[in-house]
mmCIF file of C-alpha atoms in Angstrom:
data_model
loop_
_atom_site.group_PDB
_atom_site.id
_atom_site.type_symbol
_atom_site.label_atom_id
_atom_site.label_comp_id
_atom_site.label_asym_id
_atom_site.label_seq_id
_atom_site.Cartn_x
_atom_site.Cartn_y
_atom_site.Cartn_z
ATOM 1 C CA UNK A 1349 -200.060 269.955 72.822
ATOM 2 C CA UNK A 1350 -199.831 266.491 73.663
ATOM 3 C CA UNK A 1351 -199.668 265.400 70.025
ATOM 4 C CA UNK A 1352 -196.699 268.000 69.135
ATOM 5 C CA UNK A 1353 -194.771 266.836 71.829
ATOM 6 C CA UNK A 1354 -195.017 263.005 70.550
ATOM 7 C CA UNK A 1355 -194.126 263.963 67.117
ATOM 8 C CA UNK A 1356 -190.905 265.860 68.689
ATOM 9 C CA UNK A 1357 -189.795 262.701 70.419
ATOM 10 C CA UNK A 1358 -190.445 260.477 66.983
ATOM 11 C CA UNK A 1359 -188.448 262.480 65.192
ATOM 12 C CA UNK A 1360 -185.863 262.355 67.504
ATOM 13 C CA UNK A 1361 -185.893 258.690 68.612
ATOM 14 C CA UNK A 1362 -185.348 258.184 64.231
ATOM 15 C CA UNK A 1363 -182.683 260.394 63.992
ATOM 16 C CA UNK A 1364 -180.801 258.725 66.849
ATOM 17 C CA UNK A 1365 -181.426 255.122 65.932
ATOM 18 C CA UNK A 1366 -180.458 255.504 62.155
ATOM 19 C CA UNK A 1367 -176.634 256.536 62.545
ATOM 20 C CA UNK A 1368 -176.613 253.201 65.414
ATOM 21 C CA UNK A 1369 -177.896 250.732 62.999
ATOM 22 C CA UNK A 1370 -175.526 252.329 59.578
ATOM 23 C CA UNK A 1371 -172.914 251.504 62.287
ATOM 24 C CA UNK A 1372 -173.723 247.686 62.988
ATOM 25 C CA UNK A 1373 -173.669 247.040 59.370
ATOM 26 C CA UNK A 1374 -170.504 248.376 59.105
ATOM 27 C CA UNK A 1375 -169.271 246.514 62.120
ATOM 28 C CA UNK A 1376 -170.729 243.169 61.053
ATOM 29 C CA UNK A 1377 -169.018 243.759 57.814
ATOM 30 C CA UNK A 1378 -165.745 244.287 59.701
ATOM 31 C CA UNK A 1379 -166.031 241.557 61.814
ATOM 32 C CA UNK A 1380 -166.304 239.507 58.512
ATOM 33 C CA UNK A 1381 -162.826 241.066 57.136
ATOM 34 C CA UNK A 1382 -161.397 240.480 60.473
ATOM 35 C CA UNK A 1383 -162.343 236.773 60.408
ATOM 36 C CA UNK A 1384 -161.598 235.991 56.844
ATOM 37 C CA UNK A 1385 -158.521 233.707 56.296
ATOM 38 C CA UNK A 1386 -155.108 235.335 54.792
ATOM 39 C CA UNK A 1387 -154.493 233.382 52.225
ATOM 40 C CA UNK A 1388 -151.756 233.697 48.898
ATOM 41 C CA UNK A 1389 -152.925 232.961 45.501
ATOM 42 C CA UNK A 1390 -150.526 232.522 42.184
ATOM 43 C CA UNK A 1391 -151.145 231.883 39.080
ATOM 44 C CA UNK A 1392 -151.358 228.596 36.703
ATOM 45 C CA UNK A 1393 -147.334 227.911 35.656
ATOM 46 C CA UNK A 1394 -146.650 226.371 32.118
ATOM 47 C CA UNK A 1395 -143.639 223.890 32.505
ATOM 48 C CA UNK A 1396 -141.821 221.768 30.396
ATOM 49 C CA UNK A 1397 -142.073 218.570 32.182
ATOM 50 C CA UNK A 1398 -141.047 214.685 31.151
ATOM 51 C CA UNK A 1399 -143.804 212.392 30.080
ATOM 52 C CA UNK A 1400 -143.168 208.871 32.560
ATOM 53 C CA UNK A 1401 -145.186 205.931 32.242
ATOM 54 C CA UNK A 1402 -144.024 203.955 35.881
ATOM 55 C CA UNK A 1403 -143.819 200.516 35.467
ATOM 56 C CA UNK A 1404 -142.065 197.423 37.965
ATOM 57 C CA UNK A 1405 -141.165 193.918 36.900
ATOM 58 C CA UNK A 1406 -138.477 191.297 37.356
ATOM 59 C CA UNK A 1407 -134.989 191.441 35.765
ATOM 60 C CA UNK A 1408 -134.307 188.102 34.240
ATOM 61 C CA UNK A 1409 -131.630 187.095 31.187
ATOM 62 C CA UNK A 1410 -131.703 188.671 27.877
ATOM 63 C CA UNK A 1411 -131.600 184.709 26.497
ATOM 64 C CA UNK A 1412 -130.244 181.754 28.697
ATOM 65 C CA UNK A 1413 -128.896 178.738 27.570
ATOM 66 C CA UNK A 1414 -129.116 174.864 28.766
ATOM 67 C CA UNK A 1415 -125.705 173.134 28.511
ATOM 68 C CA UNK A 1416 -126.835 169.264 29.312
ATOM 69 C CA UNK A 1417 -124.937 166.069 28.630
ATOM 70 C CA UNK A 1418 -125.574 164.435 24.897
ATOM 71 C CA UNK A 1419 -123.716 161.124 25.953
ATOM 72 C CA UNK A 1420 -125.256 158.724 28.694
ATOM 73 C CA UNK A 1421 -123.053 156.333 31.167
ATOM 74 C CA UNK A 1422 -120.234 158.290 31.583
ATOM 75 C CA UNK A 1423 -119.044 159.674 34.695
ATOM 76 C CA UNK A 1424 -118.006 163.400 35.304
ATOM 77 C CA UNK A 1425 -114.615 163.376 36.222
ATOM 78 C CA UNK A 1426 -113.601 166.893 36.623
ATOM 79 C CA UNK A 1427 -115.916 170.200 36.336
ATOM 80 C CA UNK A 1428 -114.422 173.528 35.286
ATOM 81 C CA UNK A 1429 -117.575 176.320 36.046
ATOM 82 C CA UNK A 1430 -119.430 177.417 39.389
ATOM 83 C CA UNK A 1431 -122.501 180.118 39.282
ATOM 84 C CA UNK A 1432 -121.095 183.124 38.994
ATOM 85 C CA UNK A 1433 -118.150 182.093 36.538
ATOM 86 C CA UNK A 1434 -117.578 183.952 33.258
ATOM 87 C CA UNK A 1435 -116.760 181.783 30.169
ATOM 88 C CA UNK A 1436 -116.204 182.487 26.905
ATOM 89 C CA UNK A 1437 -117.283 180.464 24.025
ATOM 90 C CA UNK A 1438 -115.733 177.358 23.615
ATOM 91 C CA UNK A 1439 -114.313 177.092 27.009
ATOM 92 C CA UNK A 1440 -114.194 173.306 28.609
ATOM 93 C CA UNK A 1441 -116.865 173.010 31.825
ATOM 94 C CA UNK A 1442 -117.038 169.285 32.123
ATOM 95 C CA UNK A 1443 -115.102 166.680 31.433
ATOM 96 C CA UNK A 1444 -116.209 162.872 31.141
ATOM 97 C CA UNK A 1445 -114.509 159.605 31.854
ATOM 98 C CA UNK A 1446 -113.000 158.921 27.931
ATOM 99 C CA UNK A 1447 -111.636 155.147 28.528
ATOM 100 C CA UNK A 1448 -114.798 153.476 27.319
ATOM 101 C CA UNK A 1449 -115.484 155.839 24.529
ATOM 102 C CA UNK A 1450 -111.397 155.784 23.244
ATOM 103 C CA UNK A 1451 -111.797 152.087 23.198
ATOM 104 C CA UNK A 1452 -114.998 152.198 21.018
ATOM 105 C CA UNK A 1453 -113.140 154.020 18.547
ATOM 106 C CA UNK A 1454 -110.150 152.204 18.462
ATOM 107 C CA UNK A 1455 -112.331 148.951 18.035
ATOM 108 C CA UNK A 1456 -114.207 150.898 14.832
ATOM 109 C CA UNK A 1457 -111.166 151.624 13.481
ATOM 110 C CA UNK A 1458 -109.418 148.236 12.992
ATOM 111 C CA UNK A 1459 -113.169 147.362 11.574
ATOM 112 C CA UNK A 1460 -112.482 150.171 8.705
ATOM 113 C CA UNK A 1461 -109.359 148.519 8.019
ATOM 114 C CA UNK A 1462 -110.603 144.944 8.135
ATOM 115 C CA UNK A 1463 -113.695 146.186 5.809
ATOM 116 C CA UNK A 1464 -111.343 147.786 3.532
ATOM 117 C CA UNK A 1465 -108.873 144.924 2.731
ATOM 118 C CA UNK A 1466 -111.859 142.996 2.316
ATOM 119 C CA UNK A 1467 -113.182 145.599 -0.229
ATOM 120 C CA UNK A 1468 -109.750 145.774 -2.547
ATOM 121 C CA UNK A 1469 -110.195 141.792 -2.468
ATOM 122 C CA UNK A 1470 -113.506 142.141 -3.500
ATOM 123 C CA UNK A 1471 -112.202 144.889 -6.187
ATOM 124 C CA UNK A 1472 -109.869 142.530 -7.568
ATOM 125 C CA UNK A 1473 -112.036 139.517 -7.642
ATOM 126 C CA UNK A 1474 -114.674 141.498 -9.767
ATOM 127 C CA UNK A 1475 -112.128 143.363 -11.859
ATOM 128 C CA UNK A 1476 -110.622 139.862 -12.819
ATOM 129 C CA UNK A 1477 -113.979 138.213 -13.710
ATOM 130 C CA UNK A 1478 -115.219 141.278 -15.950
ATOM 131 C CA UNK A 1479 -111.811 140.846 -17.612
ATOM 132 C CA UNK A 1480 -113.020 136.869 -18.672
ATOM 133 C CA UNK A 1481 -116.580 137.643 -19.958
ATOM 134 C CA UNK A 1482 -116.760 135.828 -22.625
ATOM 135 C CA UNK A 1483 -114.050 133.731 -22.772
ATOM 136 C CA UNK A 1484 -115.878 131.292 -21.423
ATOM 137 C CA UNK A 1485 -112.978 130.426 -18.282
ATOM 138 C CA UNK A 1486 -116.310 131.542 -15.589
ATOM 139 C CA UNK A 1487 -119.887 130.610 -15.602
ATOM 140 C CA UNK A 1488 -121.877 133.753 -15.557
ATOM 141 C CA UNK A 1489 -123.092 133.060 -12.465
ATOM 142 C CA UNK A 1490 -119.439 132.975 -11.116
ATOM 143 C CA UNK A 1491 -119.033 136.721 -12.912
ATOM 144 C CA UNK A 1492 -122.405 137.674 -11.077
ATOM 145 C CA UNK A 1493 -121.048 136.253 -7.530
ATOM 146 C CA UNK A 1494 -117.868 138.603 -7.841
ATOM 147 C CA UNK A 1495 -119.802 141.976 -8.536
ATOM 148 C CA UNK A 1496 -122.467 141.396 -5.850
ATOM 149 C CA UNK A 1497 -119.436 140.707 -3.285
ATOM 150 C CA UNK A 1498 -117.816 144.053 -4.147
ATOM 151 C CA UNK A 1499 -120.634 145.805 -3.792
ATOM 152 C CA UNK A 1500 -121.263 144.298 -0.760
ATOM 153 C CA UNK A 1501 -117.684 145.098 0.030
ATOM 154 C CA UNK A 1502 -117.921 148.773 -0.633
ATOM 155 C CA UNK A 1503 -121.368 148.912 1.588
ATOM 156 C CA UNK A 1504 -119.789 146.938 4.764
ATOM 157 C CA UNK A 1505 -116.763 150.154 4.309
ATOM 158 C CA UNK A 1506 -119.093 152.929 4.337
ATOM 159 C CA UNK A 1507 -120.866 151.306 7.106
ATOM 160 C CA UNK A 1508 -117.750 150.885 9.536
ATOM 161 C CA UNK A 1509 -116.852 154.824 8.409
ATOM 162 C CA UNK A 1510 -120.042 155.640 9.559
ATOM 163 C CA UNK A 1511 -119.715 153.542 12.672
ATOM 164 C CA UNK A 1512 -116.195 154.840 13.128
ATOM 165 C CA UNK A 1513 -117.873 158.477 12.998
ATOM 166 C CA UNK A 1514 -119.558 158.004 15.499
ATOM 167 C CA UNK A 1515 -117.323 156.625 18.220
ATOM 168 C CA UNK A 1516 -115.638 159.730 17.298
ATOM 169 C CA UNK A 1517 -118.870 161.972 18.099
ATOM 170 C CA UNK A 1518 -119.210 160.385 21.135
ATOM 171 C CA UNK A 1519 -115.584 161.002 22.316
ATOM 172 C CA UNK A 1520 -115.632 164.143 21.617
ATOM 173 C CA UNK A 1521 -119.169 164.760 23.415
ATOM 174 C CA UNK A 1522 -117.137 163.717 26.627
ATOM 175 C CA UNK A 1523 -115.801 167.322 26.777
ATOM 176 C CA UNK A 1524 -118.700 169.780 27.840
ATOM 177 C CA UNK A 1525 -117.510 173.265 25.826
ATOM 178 C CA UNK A 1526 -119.399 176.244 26.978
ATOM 179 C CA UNK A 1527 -121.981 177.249 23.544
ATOM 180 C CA UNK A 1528 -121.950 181.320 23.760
ATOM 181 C CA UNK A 1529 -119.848 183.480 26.105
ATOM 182 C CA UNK A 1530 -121.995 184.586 29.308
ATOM 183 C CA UNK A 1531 -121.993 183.794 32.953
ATOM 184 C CA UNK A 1532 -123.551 180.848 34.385
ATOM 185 C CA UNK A 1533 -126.389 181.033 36.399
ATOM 186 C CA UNK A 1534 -127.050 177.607 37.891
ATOM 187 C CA UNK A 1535 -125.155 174.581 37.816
ATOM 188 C CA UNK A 1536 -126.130 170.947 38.068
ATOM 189 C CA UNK A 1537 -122.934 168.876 37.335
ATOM 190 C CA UNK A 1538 -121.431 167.224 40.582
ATOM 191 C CA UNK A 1539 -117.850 165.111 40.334
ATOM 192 C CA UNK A 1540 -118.600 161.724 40.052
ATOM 193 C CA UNK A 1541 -121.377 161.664 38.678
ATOM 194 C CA UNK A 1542 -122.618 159.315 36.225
ATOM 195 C CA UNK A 1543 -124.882 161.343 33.642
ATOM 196 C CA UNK A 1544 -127.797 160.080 31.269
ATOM 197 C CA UNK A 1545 -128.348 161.824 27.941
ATOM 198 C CA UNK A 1546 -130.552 164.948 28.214
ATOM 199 C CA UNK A 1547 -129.442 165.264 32.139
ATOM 200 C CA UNK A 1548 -128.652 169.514 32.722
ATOM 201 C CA UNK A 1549 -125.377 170.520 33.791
ATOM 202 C CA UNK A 1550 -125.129 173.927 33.562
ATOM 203 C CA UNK A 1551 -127.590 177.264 32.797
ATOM 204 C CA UNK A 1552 -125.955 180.086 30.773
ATOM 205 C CA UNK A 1553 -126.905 183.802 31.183
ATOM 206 C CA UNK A 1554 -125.997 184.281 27.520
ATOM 207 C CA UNK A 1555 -123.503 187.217 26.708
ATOM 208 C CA UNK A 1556 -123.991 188.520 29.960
ATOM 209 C CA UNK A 1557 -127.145 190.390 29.328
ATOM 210 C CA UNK A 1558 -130.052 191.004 31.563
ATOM 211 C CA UNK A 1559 -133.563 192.127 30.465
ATOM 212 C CA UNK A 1560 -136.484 194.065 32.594
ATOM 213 C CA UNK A 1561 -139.714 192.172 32.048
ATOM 214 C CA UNK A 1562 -141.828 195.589 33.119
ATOM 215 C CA UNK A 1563 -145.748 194.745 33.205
ATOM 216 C CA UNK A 1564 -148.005 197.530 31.973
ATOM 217 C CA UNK A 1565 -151.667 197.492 32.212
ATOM 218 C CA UNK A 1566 -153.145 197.710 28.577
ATOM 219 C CA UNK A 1567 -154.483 201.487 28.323
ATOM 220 C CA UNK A 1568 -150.551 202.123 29.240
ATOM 221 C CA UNK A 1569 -149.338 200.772 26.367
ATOM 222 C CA UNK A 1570 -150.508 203.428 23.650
ATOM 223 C CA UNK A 1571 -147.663 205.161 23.776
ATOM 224 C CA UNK A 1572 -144.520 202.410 24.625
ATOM 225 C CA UNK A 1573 -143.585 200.305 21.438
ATOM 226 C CA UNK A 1574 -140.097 199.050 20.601
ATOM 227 C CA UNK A 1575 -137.315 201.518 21.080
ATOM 228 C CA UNK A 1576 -139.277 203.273 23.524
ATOM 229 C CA UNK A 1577 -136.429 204.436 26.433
ATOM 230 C CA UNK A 1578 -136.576 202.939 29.678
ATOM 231 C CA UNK A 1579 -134.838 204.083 32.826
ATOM 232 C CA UNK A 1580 -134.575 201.866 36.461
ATOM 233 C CA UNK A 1581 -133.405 204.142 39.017
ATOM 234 C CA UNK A 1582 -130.847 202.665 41.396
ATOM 235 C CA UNK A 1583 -128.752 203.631 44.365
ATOM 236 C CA UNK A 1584 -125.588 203.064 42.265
ATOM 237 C CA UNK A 1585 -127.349 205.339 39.454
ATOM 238 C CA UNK A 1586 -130.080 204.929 36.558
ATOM 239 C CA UNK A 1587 -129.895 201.991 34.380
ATOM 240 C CA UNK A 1588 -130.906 202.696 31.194
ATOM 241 C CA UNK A 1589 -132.471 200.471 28.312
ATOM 242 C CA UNK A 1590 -134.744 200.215 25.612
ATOM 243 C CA UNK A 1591 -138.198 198.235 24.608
ATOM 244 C CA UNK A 1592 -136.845 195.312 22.665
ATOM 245 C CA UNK A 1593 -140.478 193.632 22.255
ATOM 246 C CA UNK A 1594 -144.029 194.374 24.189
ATOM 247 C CA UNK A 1595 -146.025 190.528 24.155
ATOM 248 C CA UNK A 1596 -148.536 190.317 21.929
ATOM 249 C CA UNK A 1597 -150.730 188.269 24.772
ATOM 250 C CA UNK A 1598 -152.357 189.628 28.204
ATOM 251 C CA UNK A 1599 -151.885 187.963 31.326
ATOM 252 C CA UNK A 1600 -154.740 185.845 32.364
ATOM 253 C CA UNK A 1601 -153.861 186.252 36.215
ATOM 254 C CA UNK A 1602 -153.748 190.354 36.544
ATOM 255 C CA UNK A 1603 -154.342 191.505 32.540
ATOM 256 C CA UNK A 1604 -151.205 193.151 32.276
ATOM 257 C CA UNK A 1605 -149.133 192.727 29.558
ATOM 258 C CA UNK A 1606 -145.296 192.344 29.623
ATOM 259 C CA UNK A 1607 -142.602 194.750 27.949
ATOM 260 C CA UNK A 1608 -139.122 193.410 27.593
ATOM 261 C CA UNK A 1609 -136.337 196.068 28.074
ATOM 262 C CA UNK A 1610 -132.912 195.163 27.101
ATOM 263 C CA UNK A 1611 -130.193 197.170 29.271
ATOM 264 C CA UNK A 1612 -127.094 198.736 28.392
ATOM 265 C CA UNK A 1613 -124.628 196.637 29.940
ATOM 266 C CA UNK A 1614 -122.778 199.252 30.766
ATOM 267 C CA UNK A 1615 -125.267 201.292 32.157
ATOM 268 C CA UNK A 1616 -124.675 200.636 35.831
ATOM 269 C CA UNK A 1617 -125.176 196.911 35.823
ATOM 270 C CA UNK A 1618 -121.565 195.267 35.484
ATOM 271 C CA UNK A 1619 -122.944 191.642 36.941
ATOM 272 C CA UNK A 1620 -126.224 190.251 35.705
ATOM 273 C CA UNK A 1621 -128.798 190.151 38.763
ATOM 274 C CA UNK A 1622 -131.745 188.075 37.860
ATOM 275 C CA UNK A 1623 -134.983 187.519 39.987
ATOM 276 C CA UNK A 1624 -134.657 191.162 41.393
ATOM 277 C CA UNK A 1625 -138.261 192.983 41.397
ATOM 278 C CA UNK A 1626 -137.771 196.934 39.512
ATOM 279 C CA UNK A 1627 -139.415 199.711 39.467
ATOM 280 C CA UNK A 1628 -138.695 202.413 36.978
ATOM 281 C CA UNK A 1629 -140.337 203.852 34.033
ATOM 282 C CA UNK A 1630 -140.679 204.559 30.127
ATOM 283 C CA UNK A 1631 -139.532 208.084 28.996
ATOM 284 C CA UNK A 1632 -142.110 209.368 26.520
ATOM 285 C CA UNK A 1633 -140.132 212.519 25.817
ATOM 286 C CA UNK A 1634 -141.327 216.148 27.257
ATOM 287 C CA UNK A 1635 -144.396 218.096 26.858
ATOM 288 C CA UNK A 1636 -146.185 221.291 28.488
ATOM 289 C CA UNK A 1637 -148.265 221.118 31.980
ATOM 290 C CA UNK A 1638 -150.193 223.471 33.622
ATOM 291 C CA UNK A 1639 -149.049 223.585 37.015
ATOM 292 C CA UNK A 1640 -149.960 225.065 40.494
ATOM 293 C CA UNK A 1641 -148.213 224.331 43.802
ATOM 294 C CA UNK A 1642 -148.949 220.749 45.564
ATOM 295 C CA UNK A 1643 -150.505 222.907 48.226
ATOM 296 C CA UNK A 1644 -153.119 224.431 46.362
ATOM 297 C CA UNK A 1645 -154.765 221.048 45.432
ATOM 298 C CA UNK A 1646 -157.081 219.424 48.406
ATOM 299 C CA UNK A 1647 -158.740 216.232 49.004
ATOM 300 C CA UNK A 1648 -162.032 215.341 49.727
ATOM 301 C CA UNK A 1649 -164.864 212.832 48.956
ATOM 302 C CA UNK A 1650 -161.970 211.193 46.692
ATOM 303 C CA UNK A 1651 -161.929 213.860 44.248
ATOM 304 C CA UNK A 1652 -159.198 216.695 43.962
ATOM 305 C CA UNK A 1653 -159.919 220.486 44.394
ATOM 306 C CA UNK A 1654 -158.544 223.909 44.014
ATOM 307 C CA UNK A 1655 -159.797 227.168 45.000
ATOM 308 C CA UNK A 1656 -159.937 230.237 43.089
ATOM 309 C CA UNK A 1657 -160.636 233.985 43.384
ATOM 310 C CA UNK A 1658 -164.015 234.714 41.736
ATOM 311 C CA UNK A 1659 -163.404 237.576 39.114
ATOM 312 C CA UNK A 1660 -166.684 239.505 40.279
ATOM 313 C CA UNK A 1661 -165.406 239.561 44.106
ATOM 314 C CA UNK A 1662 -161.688 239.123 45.094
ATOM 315 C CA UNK A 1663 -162.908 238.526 48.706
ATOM 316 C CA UNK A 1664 -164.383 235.238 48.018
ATOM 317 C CA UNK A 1665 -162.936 231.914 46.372
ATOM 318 C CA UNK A 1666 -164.872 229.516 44.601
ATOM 319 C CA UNK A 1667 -163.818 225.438 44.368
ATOM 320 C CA UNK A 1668 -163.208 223.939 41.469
ATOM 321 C CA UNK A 1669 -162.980 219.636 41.026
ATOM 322 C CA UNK A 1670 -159.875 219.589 38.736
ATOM 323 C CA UNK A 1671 -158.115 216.090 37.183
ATOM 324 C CA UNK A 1672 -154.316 216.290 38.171
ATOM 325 C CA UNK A 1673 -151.406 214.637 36.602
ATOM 326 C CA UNK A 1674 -147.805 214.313 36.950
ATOM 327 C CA UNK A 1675 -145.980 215.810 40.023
ATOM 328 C CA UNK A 1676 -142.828 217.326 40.149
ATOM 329 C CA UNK A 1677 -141.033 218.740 43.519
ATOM 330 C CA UNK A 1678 -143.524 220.620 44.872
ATOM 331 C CA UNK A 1679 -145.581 221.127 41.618
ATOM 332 C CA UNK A 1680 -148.952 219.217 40.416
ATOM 333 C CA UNK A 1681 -150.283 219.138 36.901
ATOM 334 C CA UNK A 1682 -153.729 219.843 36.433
ATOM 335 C CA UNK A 1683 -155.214 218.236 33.016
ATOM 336 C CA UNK A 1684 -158.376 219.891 33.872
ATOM 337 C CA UNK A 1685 -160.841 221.947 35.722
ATOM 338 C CA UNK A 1686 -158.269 225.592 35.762
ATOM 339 C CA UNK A 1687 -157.673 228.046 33.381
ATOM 340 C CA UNK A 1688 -154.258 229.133 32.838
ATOM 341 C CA UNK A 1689 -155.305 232.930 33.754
ATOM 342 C CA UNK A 1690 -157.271 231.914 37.076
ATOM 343 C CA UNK A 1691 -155.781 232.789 40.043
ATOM 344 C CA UNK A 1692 -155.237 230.205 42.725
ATOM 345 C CA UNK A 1693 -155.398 229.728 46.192
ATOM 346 C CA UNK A 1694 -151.489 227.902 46.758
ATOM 347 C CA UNK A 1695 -152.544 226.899 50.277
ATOM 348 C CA UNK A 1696 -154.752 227.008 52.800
ATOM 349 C CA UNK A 1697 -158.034 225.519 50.902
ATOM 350 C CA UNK A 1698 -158.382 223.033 53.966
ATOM 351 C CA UNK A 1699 -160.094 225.598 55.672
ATOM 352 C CA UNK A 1700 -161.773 226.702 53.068
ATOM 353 C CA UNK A 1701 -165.287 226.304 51.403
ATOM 354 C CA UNK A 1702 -167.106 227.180 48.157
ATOM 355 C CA UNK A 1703 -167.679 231.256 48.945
ATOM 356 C CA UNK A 1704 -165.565 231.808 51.759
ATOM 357 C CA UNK A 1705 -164.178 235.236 52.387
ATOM 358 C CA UNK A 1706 -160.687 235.297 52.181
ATOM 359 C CA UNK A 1707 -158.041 238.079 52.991
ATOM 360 C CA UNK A 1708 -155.343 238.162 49.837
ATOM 361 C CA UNK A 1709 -152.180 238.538 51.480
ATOM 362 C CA UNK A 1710 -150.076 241.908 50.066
ATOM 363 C CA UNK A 1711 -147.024 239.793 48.779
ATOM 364 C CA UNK A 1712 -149.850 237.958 46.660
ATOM 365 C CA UNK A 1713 -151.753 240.887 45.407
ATOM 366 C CA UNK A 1714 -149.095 242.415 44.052
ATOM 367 C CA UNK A 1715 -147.873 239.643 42.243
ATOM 368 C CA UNK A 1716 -151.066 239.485 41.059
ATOM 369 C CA UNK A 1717 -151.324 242.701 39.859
ATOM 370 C CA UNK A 1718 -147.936 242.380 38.203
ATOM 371 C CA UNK A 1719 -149.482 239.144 36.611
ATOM 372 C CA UNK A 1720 -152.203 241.158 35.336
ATOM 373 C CA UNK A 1721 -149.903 243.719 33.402
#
């Protein structure tokens, strides 16, 4: 009797326990749902996007010229240029003290004409002695004597010419005349100033045209060869320009290597500005990058990471170490690590971790199930 009633209360203890523990499972698993973040996940976007190599460097003059004194002991007596002025070529910048230098010349002048009625006597002593050989009226030493001394007559002319050149040169090198047209960018010449040959007077930005010397590190340079555009962004607006030569030697104090840009004058740069540090960058054309929202892509131990919902269970996300690339707005690239039919979380992987439960918000699931059609 005792027996039969134990097996009664068994039985029933069973059949009351087993509906109470189906319904903890069921409210664990709730729980979970309740507790798993909302989050919205898109899919990989395919975008035309510009390929930019970012560079900086100094602007400095296309070519720039040294205008310095060729004469020595003269004194400046009037100057025509500042920094900053615009010449032309040919335009006077300095003018010397002439007196000395007129004189010279005037001296080697009466010395041509001395040397030259010296010469026609000469000419008519020799023509007058070849006209008695052998007659017997001069020795032929005496006919010798004559044709030496016009020779040496002709020689002492073409060496006062020569002389008389020169004065000439050197008057004329007391006028400073600007070599190219351009703007000058420093300037040494002072009034009063007495000047040796060699000494600098002015430097000229020639032609008025600045360069970018941009500094790219070597693995940069595959891709940027002359002709290559170039763009320096600027409050005024971009400056544009292209690779006129990259140096064919490396830096020995950072092993970069230097690009020279020449800009379009007229590109947003009216007055050369040299010594100004740039930044800007090489335009490489456009090509396609597989994008996801900036907010998608998370940080941590140095390495980048995106989350996405794992095909066998939409609940739960799985992180992925992707490479990233270019950014646009509010758009990364991502060279590697996601497939363009993955679907990923755009924000909220801060909180997340490899297996989380997630909640797909309704916006997103439709739009993924749109994406799937």
């Amino acid at each position: 009797m005792r027996r039969k009633a134990f097996f009664s209360l068994a039985v029933f203890l069973a059949i009351t326990v087993m509906p109470q523990s189906a319904s903890s499972e069921e409210g664990a698993k709730t729980s979970a749902q309740a507790a798993a973040l909302t989050v919205t996940v898109s899919a990989p976007e395919v975008l035309n996007w510009p390929v930019a190599v970012p560079a900086s460097g100094r602007l400095a003059a296309w070519d720039e010229a040294v205008i310095a004194a060729e004469v020595s002991g003269f004194k400046i007596i009037e100057v025509k240029a500042d920094v900053g002025s615009m010449v032309k070529k040919g335009d006077l910048l300095v003018q010397f003290s002439a007196d000395t230098a007129q004189a010279d010349l005037e001296q080697q002048k009466a010395t041509v004409e001395k040397q030259e009625a010296a010469l026609d006597q000469a000419v008519a002593d020799a023509d007058r002695a070849r006209g008695l050989t052998g007659s017997g009226a001069l020795s032929k030493q005496q006919t010798t004597e004559y044709l030496i001394s016009e020779r040496k007559a002709k020689a002492d002319v073409l060496s006062a010419k020569a002389a008389l050149a020169s004065a000439q040169l050197t008057l004329d090198r007391t006028s400073v005349y600007a070599v190219d047209d351009g703007v000058i960018s420093a300037r040494s010449a002072s009034l009063g100033k007495v000047v040796n040959t060699g000494d600098e007077l002015f430097k000229l930005i020639r032609q008025d045209r600045v360069e970018w010397q941009a500094e790219l590190p070597v693995k940069r340079l595959a891709d940027v060869r002359q002709g290559t555009k170039a763009v320096i962004p600027t409050p005024g607006g971009d400056v544009s320009g292209e690779v006129r030569l990259v140096s064919p030697t490396t830096s020995t104090s950072n092993g970069r290597v230097t690009v020279y840009v020449s800009l379009h004058p007229e590109a947003g740069m009216p007055t050369p500005k040299t010594g100004i540090l740039a930044s800007g960058y090489f335009d490489l054309g456009h090509t396609d990058a597989l994008t996801v929202p900036a907010t998608a892509v998370t940080l941590r131990d140095g390495f980048s990471y995106v989350f996405t919902l794992n095909e066998a269970d939409k609940s739960t996300v799985s992180r992925k170490r992707v490479e990233t690339g270019r950014r646009q707005d509010d758009r990364i690239e991502i060279v590697s690590g996601v497939e363009e039919t993955d679907k990923v979380v755009a924000s909220g992987g801060a909180f997340l971790a490899d297996g989380s439960v997630v909640r797909v918000a309704e916006s997103s699931a439709i739009a993924t199930k749109e994406d799937g059609k």
